[in-house]
Short mmCIF file of C-alpha atoms in Angstrom, two decimals:
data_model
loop_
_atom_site.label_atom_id
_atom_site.label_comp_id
_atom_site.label_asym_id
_atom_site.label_seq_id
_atom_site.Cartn_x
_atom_site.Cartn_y
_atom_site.Cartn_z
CA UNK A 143 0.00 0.00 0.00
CA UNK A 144 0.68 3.71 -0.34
CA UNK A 145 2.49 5.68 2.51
CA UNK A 146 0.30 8.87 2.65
CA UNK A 147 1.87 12.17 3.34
CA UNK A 148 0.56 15.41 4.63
CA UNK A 149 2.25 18.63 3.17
CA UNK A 150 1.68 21.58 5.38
CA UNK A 151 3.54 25.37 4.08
CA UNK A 152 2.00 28.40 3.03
CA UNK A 153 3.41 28.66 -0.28
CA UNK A 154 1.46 27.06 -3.04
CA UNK A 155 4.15 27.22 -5.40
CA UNK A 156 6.10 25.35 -2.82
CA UNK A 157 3.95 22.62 -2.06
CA UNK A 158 3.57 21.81 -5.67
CA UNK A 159 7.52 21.27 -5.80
CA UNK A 160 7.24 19.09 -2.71
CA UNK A 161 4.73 17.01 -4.46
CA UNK A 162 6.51 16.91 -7.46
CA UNK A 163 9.86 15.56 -5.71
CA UNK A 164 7.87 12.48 -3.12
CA UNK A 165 5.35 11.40 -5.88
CA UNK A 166 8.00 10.29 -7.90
CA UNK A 167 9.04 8.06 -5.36
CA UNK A 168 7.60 5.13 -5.45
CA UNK A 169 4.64 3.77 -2.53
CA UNK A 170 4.62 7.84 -1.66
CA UNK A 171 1.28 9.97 -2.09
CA UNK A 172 0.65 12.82 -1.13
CA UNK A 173 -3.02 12.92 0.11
CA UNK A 174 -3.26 16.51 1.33
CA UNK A 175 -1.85 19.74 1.72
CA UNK A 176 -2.21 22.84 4.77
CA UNK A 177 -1.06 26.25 4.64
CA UNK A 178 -1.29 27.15 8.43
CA UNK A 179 -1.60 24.94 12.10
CA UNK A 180 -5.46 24.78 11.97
CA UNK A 181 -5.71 23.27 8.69
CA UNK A 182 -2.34 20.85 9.81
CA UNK A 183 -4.34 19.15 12.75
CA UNK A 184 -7.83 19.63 10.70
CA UNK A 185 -6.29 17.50 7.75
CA UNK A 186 -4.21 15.15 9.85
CA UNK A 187 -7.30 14.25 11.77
CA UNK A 188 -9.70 13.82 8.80
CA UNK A 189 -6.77 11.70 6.57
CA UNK A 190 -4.91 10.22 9.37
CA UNK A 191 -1.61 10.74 6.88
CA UNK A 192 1.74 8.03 7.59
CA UNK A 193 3.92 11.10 7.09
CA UNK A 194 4.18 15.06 7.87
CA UNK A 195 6.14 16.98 6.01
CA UNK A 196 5.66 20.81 7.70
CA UNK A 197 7.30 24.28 7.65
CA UNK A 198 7.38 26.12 10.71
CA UNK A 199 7.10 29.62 9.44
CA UNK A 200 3.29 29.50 8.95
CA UNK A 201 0.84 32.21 9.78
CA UNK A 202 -0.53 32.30 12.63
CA UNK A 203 0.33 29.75 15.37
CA UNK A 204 3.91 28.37 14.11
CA UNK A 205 4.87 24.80 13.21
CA UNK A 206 5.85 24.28 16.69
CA UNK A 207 2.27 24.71 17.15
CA UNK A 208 1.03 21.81 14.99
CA UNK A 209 3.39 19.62 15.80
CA UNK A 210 2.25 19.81 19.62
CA UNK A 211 -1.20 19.68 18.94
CA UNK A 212 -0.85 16.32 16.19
CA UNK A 213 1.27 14.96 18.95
CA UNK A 214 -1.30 15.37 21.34
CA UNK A 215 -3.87 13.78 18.94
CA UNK A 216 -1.65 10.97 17.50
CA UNK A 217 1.60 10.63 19.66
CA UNK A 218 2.84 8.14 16.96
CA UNK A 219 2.48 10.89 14.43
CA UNK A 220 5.70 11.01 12.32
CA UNK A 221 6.67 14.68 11.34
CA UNK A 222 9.70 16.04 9.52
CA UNK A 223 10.17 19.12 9.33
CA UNK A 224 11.36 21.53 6.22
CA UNK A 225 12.26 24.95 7.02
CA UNK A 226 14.68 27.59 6.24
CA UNK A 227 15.46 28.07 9.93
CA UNK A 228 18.84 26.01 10.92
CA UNK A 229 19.40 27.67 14.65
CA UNK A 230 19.92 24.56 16.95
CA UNK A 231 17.51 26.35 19.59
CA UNK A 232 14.87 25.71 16.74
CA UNK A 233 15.70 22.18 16.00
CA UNK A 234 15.52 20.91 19.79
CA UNK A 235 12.16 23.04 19.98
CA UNK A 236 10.91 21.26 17.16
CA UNK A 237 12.13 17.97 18.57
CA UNK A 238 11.31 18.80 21.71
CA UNK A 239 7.53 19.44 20.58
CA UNK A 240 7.56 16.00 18.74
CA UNK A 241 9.39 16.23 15.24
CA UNK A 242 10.92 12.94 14.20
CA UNK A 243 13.45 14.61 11.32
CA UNK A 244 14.43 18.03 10.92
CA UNK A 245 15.63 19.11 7.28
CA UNK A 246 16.84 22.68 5.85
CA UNK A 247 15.20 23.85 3.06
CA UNK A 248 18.86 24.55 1.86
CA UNK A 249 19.78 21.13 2.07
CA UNK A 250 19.55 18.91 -1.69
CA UNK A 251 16.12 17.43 -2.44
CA UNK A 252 17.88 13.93 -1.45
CA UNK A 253 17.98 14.86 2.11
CA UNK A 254 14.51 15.11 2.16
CA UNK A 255 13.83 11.74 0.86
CA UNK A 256 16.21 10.37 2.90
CA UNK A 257 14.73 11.74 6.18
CA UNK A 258 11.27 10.20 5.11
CA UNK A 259 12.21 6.87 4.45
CA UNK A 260 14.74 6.69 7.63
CA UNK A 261 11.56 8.57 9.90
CA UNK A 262 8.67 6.09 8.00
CA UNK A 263 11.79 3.35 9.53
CA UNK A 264 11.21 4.67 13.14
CA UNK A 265 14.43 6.56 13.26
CA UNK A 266 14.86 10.21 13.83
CA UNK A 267 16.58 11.97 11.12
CA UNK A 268 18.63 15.19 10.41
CA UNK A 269 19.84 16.99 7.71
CA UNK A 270 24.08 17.41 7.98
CA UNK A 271 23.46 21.54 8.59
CA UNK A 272 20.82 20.52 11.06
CA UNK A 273 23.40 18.13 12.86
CA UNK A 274 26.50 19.87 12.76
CA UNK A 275 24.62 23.04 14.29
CA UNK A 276 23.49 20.92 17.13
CA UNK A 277 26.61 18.91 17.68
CA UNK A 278 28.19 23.09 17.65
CA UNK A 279 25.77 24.15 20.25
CA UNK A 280 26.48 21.06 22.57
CA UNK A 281 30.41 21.77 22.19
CA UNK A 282 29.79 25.29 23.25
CA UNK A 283 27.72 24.48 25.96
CA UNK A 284 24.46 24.65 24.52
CA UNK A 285 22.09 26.08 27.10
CA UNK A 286 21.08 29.90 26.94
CA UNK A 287 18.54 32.18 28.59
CA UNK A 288 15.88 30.68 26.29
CA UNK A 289 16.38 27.38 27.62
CA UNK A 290 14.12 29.33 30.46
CA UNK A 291 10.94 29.92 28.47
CA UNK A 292 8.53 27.83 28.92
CA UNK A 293 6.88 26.32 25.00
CA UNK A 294 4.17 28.96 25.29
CA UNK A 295 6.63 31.95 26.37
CA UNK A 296 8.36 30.67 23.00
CA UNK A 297 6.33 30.92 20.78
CA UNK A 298 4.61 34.44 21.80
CA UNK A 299 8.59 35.18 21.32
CA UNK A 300 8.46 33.63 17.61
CA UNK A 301 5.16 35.59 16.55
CA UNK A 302 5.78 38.28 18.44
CA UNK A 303 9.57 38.37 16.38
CA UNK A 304 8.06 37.75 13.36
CA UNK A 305 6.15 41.59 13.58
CA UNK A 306 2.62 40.52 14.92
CA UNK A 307 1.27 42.59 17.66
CA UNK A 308 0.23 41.54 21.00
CA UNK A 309 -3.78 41.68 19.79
CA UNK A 310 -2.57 39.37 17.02
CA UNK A 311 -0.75 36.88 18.80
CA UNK A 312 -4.06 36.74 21.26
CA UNK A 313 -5.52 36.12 18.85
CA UNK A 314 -3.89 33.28 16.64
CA UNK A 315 -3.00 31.58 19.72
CA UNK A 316 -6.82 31.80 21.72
CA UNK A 317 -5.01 33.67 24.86
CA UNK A 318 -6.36 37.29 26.51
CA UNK A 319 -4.22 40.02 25.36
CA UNK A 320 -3.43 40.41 29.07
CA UNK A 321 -2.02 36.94 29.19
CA UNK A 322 -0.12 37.72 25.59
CA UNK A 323 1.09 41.00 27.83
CA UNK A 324 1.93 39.36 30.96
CA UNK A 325 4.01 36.92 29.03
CA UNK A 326 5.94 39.37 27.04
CA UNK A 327 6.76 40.94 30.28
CA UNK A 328 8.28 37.74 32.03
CA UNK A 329 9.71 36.95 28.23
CA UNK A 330 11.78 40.23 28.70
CA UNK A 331 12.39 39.97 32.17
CA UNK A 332 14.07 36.35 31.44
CA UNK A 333 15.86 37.87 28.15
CA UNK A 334 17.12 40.62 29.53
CA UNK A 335 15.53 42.74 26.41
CA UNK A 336 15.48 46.21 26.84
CA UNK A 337 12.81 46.76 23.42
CA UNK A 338 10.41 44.31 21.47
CA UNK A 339 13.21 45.66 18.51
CA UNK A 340 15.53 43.69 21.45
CA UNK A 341 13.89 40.77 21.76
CA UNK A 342 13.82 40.20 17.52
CA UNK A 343 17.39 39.71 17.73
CA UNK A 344 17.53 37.66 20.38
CA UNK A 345 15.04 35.51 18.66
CA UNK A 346 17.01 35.86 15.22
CA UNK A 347 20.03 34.89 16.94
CA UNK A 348 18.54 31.67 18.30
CA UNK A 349 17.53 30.99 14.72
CA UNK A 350 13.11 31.36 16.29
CA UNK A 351 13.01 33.18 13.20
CA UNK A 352 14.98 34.26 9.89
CA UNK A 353 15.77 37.67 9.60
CA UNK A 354 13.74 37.57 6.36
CA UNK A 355 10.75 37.22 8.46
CA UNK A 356 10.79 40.28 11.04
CA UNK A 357 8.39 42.24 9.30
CA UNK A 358 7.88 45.27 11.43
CA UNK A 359 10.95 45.79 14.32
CA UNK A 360 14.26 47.03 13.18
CA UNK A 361 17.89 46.73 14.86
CA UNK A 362 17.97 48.32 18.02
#
């Protein structure tokens, strides 16, 4: 039989290429597609997919998101992720959420294709960028003042880094702005960020998100 896979990014364009590249595989389908969380755990509960293959820079709630909440539904849901993001903070978040492979979308299309056959094995898998910028951040030491946000704190860090405002971020993630604001408070209070403009590059830094993606917030 088939292995079905679930493509979840908000670019059409690249979802077609993903498509293109596993359904030339042989046994590999892919049976749908999401462009944010929502419609991740909506499809993955109505098609019950073998396979994830997600981005985390979605809009709204991140991947780190969806892969929590599919997790939570399935906890033998296997998910690789593809993403442009290659900070080692962001790989053990993504890990830590539930990720079974973690591949840059720099990395060659075979990379990819190996990470889904060694994850549809049972094995967790890694792109060589991916590894060596984990096996770096051990060396050095690897913990950091992020290491003390909780997953929430993180990812109102992550949207709120990526230029959405504190009514957004309520919003997307079904919290009170007060709770949004009481988090950003203990977020810079951990951080030691003196502006939100702060707090981008501390999340830029830890790779939480590309400097291609800070939309509003400029170098402090």
């Amino acid at each position: 039989m088939a292995t079905t896979i679930l493509l979840v990014d908000d670019h059409p364009v690249v979802r077609e290429g993903y498509r293109r590249l596993i359904e030339r595989q042989p046994g590999l389908v892919v049976v749908a597609e999401a462009e944010n969380a929502a419609m991740a755990y909506s499809h993955y509960k109505a098609h019950a997919p073998d396979l994830v293959i997600l981005d985390l820079s979605l809009p709204g709630p991140s991947g780190i998101e969806a892969i929590r909440h599919i997790r939570q539904w399935d906890g033998s849901a296997r998910i690789v992720v593809f993403s442009m993001r290659t900070g080692a903070m962001i790989a053990r978040q993504a890990f830590a959420a539930g990720a079974s492979g973690y591949v840059s979308k720099a990395s060659p299309p075979r990379e990819l294709l190996s990470a889904v056959a060694t994850v549809l094995r049972g094995e967790r898998a890694m792109s060589a960028d991916i590894a060596r910028a984990i096996a770096q951040d051990e060396v050095a030491g690897g913990r950091t003042a992020l290491d003390d946000l909780s997953p929430r704190e993180l990812e109102i860090l992550g949207l709120t880094a990526g230029g959405m405002t504190a009514q957004a971020v309520a919003e997307a993630l079904c919290l009170s702005l007060k709770t949004v604001h009481n988090n950003l408070s203990v977020i810079r209070a951990t951080l030691g960020a003196r502006t939100d403009a702060h707090l981008v590059w501390i999340a830029i830094g830890a790779g939480l998100v590309s400097p291609s993606e800070e939309l509003a917030l400029k170098e402090p």
